[in-house]
Amino acid sequence: METAEIPKIKPRRIKPKIVRNERKGVQTWRFWIQTGFVALCFWIGVEFYLFLQYLDSGGATALVNRPPGVEGFLPISSLMSWFYFALTGTIHSAHPAGFFIFLAIVAISLLFGKTFCSWLCPIGFLSEMIAEVGEKVLGRRLKMPRWLDYPLRSLKYLLLAFFAVSIFTMSLAALKAFLDSEYNIVADIKMYHWFANLSGVGLGVIAFLLVASFFYRGFWCRYLCPYGALLGVTSLLSPNKIKRNPVSCIDCGLCAKACPSNIKVDKVQTVLSDECHTCMSCVDACPVADTLDLTLVGTKKRWQPRWVAIGIVVLFMSITGAAMVSGYWQNQVTMEQYQQLNKNLERFGHPGM
Ligand code: SF4
Ligand code: SF4
């Protein structure tokens, strides 16, 4: 008896469309934006140093005004200013630039995810450079064992919780007293002296973090930075997420291999992780067009990586620039007041002095 031959159905292959050249290279944009931000921080550091020289010399050196951008290094005072603003509707006058820098960083994070860490933060950049060297020397990327990775990652949230509880349980009177205090006004000067006169313990901690970053990419950022923890939380609210198209994906795994946060990008459709800092390394690594992109959730709107780069810079400059032109950038502390405060720094319990 003849049997009807069942026609063989060939599995339909989707021909991968190789990524157009102009989509590549966002890591170069990222590198130059990071470098520019490091240069800006360096410039602020030099100005602040010259300002302190002027104060310490009693006005004998050339007059250099205090750069307000230094307040970007006072995140706790900035968070307190934000709480004060939430309670009173007033921007506290001690460190207004810190208030706006904090706003810019959180706004960028709400729009594009935890981008500050991988596009702007100088510590993130330094940590990344050390990891690059480490991986070249070791010939591979070391991963923390899972049983240790999870508890270590929670440390930064514990630190954030500690600061949040300490600040958000303060009464308005206590908050105002702290923000008005001379201690808060000279917090930037004290921070400078702390780093300039590092104790053995401080040096040991910094050396440990540098060595740990050599072996484990982003050790400080992933495990200890409370600022990163805060941005990790706000980034979850961002409407833009890294999304993978499972139909055109060829399962090459290059995205997961490229991810510095060890996220299994090739196994999910949408990256929903507080550790994703929108570095776009996975997007850059993906060889198939329109398969892995930063996408507006609920739509097909994909962000071209260069627009993410431009958006981060424009948003940061718009918010800080608006503060400058509206007269909110500078605090109202006069040079004479700074000279007086600087003479009596030891009164404020500065460590190492
Ligand atoms: S998932 Fe992609 S964008 Fe997010 S951290 Fe990993 S490589 Fe960067
Ligand atoms: S890089 Fe990732 S998303 Fe792109 S094809 Fe390979 S596995 Fe799929």
XYZ file of C-alpha atoms and ligand atoms in Angstrom:
369
model
C 0.000 0.000 0.000
C 1.239 3.357 -0.969
C 1.540 5.919 1.801
C 1.225 9.597 1.092
C 4.540 11.271 1.603
C 4.380 13.971 4.200
C 6.061 17.032 2.762
C 8.967 18.176 4.886
C 8.506 21.663 6.198
C 11.714 23.528 6.286
C 12.104 25.573 9.463
C 11.820 29.214 8.514
C 15.076 30.996 9.092
C 15.103 34.648 9.735
C 18.080 36.135 8.025
C 19.812 38.303 10.544
C 20.083 41.872 9.414
C 23.531 43.027 10.410
C 23.639 46.238 12.369
C 24.330 49.385 10.425
C 27.688 50.921 11.205
C 26.412 54.204 12.603
C 24.616 52.397 15.408
C 27.925 51.117 16.691
C 30.310 53.203 18.669
C 28.145 54.490 21.517
C 30.876 53.303 23.857
C 33.126 55.919 22.266
C 30.514 58.577 23.031
C 30.294 57.262 26.557
C 34.056 57.339 26.994
C 34.300 60.962 25.864
C 31.373 62.085 27.997
C 32.952 60.369 31.025
C 36.298 61.972 30.188
C 34.655 65.388 29.840
C 32.978 64.979 33.221
C 36.250 63.917 34.858
C 37.886 67.014 33.338
C 35.062 69.173 34.718
C 35.493 67.656 38.202
C 39.254 68.157 37.951
C 38.741 71.796 37.014
C 36.387 72.266 39.971
C 38.993 70.586 42.203
C 41.747 72.949 41.043
C 39.546 76.018 41.572
C 38.539 74.811 45.011
C 42.175 74.167 45.913
C 43.131 77.713 44.827
C 40.176 79.103 46.789
C 41.438 77.288 49.904
C 44.958 78.570 49.258
C 43.528 82.065 49.223
C 41.737 81.448 52.539
C 44.736 79.740 54.191
C 47.143 82.480 53.119
C 44.869 85.170 54.553
C 44.349 86.660 51.080
C 48.041 86.658 50.032
C 47.489 84.496 46.936
C 45.346 85.437 43.929
C 41.635 85.634 44.671
C 39.781 82.591 43.328
C 36.095 82.259 44.126
C 34.740 79.023 45.483
C 33.324 76.888 42.610
C 29.722 75.983 43.546
C 30.062 72.718 41.573
C 32.036 71.307 44.516
C 28.651 70.833 46.224
C 28.069 67.903 43.878
C 30.388 66.013 46.232
C 28.049 66.591 49.192
C 25.199 64.180 48.405
C 24.023 63.844 52.014
C 23.691 67.590 52.467
C 21.910 67.694 49.076
C 19.477 64.984 50.150
C 18.780 66.980 53.326
C 18.199 70.097 51.205
C 15.681 68.116 49.181
C 13.869 66.980 52.309
C 13.865 70.585 53.508
C 12.442 71.669 50.140
C 9.720 68.990 50.374
C 8.729 70.245 53.834
C 8.940 73.991 53.227
C 8.930 74.613 49.462
C 12.175 76.593 49.931
C 15.604 75.861 48.508
C 18.041 76.103 51.411
C 20.754 78.669 50.730
C 23.799 76.776 52.122
C 24.484 74.465 49.152
C 22.002 75.321 46.384
C 24.253 74.024 43.569
C 24.314 70.610 45.287
C 20.507 70.710 45.327
C 20.365 71.225 41.542
C 23.121 68.727 40.727
C 21.202 66.151 42.779
C 18.013 67.060 40.886
C 19.780 66.683 37.515
C 21.201 63.269 38.430
C 17.865 61.927 39.701
C 15.990 63.371 36.680
C 18.409 61.683 34.252
C 17.985 58.444 36.158
C 14.192 58.708 36.033
C 14.321 59.213 32.271
C 17.077 56.876 31.101
C 17.830 54.632 34.090
C 20.915 54.567 36.271
C 22.939 56.384 33.614
C 24.806 58.664 36.028
C 26.926 55.699 37.178
C 28.153 54.729 33.715
C 28.068 58.043 31.846
C 28.997 60.776 34.325
C 30.299 59.577 37.676
C 34.101 60.017 37.903
C 34.360 57.206 40.451
C 32.422 54.903 38.136
C 34.794 55.870 35.319
C 37.901 55.236 37.428
C 36.480 51.926 38.566
C 35.737 50.965 34.941
C 39.280 51.827 33.828
C 40.773 49.747 36.657
C 38.519 46.824 35.718
C 39.585 47.080 32.062
C 43.228 46.775 33.115
C 42.369 43.974 35.555
C 40.554 41.958 32.894
C 43.416 42.403 30.439
C 45.971 41.252 33.022
C 43.860 38.340 34.281
C 42.656 37.411 30.804
C 39.032 37.093 31.955
C 36.308 38.726 33.993
C 36.008 37.378 37.516
C 32.513 36.984 38.910
C 31.693 37.034 42.583
C 30.066 33.709 43.607
C 26.289 34.108 43.733
C 26.012 33.208 47.423
C 28.283 36.180 48.179
C 27.117 38.532 45.436
C 23.547 38.894 46.727
C 24.380 39.738 50.362
C 27.158 42.100 49.254
C 24.780 43.903 46.896
C 22.423 44.527 49.783
C 25.142 46.466 51.681
C 24.635 49.613 49.618
C 20.897 49.469 50.341
C 21.607 49.140 54.060
C 23.795 52.251 53.862
C 21.096 54.085 51.912
C 18.468 52.995 54.448
C 20.670 54.248 57.272
C 21.001 57.713 55.692
C 17.336 57.822 54.662
C 16.065 56.897 58.144
C 18.483 59.357 59.816
C 17.371 62.218 57.549
C 13.664 61.532 57.063
C 13.014 61.122 60.786
C 14.461 64.573 61.578
C 12.072 67.258 62.685
C 11.931 70.414 60.583
C 13.651 72.362 63.382
C 16.527 69.858 63.581
C 16.854 69.749 59.801
C 16.999 73.534 59.555
C 19.465 73.750 62.433
C 21.790 71.331 60.645
C 21.497 72.992 57.230
C 22.066 76.463 58.784
C 25.013 75.258 60.859
C 28.588 76.325 60.228
C 29.425 72.626 60.179
C 27.266 72.208 57.060
C 28.558 75.403 55.429
C 32.173 74.234 55.620
C 31.378 70.579 54.839
C 33.187 70.896 51.483
C 36.319 72.349 53.122
C 36.313 69.601 55.742
C 35.896 66.979 53.046
C 38.924 68.406 51.225
C 41.056 68.234 54.393
C 39.877 64.705 55.087
C 41.175 63.546 51.708
C 44.300 65.743 51.845
C 45.261 64.344 55.266
C 44.147 60.755 54.919
C 44.705 58.623 57.989
C 46.214 55.141 57.737
C 42.724 53.653 57.975
C 41.436 55.917 55.173
C 44.388 54.996 52.963
C 43.876 51.314 53.713
C 40.179 51.486 52.777
C 40.936 53.286 49.494
C 43.717 50.822 48.658
C 41.355 47.912 49.373
C 38.675 49.386 47.071
C 41.196 49.919 44.263
C 42.495 46.361 44.516
C 38.958 44.946 44.773
C 37.943 46.946 41.645
C 40.896 45.409 39.809
C 39.588 41.901 40.478
C 35.832 42.581 40.491
C 34.389 45.101 38.052
C 32.628 47.975 39.798
C 33.255 46.653 43.326
C 32.450 49.979 45.026
C 29.507 50.768 42.737
C 27.917 47.323 42.904
C 28.310 46.671 46.616
C 28.841 49.849 48.580
C 27.761 53.099 46.924
C 24.546 54.409 48.561
C 24.141 56.997 45.773
C 24.109 54.124 43.261
C 21.536 52.348 45.455
C 19.267 55.399 45.350
C 19.639 55.672 41.571
C 19.007 51.936 41.251
C 15.623 52.476 42.921
C 14.713 55.547 40.831
C 15.892 53.812 37.631
C 13.239 51.124 38.132
C 10.663 53.902 37.623
C 12.189 54.866 34.273
C 9.854 54.289 31.297
C 12.833 53.324 29.110
C 14.212 49.804 29.395
C 16.623 47.588 27.487
C 14.365 45.267 25.458
C 15.262 42.180 23.425
C 13.256 40.976 20.476
C 13.166 37.167 20.918
C 12.020 36.651 17.301
C 15.043 38.179 15.624
C 17.499 37.239 18.423
C 19.947 34.560 17.252
C 20.880 33.563 20.833
C 24.535 34.365 20.348
C 24.848 35.518 23.973
C 27.105 38.452 23.059
C 24.894 40.885 24.983
C 25.199 38.950 28.255
C 28.935 38.582 27.712
C 29.308 42.338 27.214
C 27.221 43.310 30.246
C 29.458 44.681 33.023
C 26.687 44.031 35.550
C 26.501 40.325 34.684
C 22.843 40.585 33.687
C 21.568 37.677 31.586
C 20.314 39.980 28.841
C 19.999 37.067 26.393
C 17.514 35.272 28.670
C 14.999 38.063 29.260
C 12.789 40.190 27.052
C 13.034 43.295 29.229
C 15.916 44.119 31.540
C 14.354 44.994 34.888
C 17.358 45.258 37.151
C 18.565 47.848 39.629
C 22.083 46.895 38.489
C 21.502 47.976 34.870
C 23.138 51.377 34.412
C 22.150 51.840 30.769
C 25.732 51.697 29.577
C 24.423 50.279 26.248
C 27.330 47.806 26.042
C 24.825 45.038 25.304
C 23.158 47.126 22.587
C 26.550 47.812 21.055
C 27.478 44.129 21.157
C 24.306 42.815 19.530
C 25.042 41.898 15.894
C 21.412 41.857 14.742
C 19.607 45.070 13.859
C 16.454 46.057 15.769
C 16.899 43.239 18.267
C 18.267 44.885 21.384
C 17.533 48.514 22.154
C 16.651 50.973 24.842
C 12.905 51.146 24.246
C 10.063 53.213 25.626
C 7.943 50.674 27.522
C 4.582 49.935 25.883
C 5.686 51.340 22.519
C 8.049 50.437 19.711
C 9.965 53.692 20.166
C 13.663 52.812 20.240
C 16.269 55.249 21.414
C 19.186 55.573 19.056
C 22.206 55.344 21.399
C 23.492 58.728 20.298
C 20.221 60.321 21.463
C 20.731 58.766 24.889
C 24.211 60.343 24.988
C 22.869 63.719 23.867
C 19.865 63.481 26.208
C 22.049 62.857 29.286
C 24.338 65.801 28.566
C 21.523 68.174 27.579
C 19.416 67.324 30.632
C 22.341 67.766 33.009
C 23.387 71.053 31.445
C 19.809 72.372 31.227
C 19.063 71.831 34.919
C 22.391 73.147 36.224
C 22.373 75.947 33.601
C 18.835 76.990 34.628
C 20.043 77.237 38.243
C 22.949 79.434 37.117
C 20.914 81.882 35.045
C 18.138 82.115 37.642
C 20.650 83.106 40.340
C 20.154 79.984 42.482
C 23.576 78.479 41.801
C 25.745 80.485 44.208
C 25.249 80.391 47.951
C 25.151 83.648 49.896
C 28.185 83.013 52.085
C 30.643 85.897 51.682
C 34.405 85.585 51.354
C 34.796 87.242 54.784
C 32.533 84.622 56.357
C 34.539 81.844 54.696
C 37.764 83.389 55.995
C 36.387 83.439 59.527
C 35.056 79.884 59.321
C 38.285 78.595 57.791
C 40.291 79.997 60.718
C 38.210 77.935 63.146
C 37.784 74.689 61.265
C 38.862 72.576 64.240
C 35.754 73.811 66.070
C 33.658 71.655 63.758
C 35.229 68.377 64.755
C 37.023 67.868 61.467
C 38.681 64.445 61.500
C 42.427 64.429 61.059
C 42.922 68.064 62.126
S 21.939 45.281 30.593
Fe 22.993 46.367 28.938
S 22.727 48.534 29.462
Fe 22.275 47.351 31.317
S 24.234 47.272 32.423
Fe 24.102 45.418 31.143
S 25.174 46.007 29.249
Fe 24.710 47.904 30.325
S 23.460 39.922 21.340
Fe 21.819 39.177 22.698
S 19.937 40.060 21.849
Fe 21.516 40.280 20.257
S 21.262 38.450 19.021
Fe 22.834 37.929 20.517
S 21.679 36.986 22.244
Fe 20.180 38.035 20.919
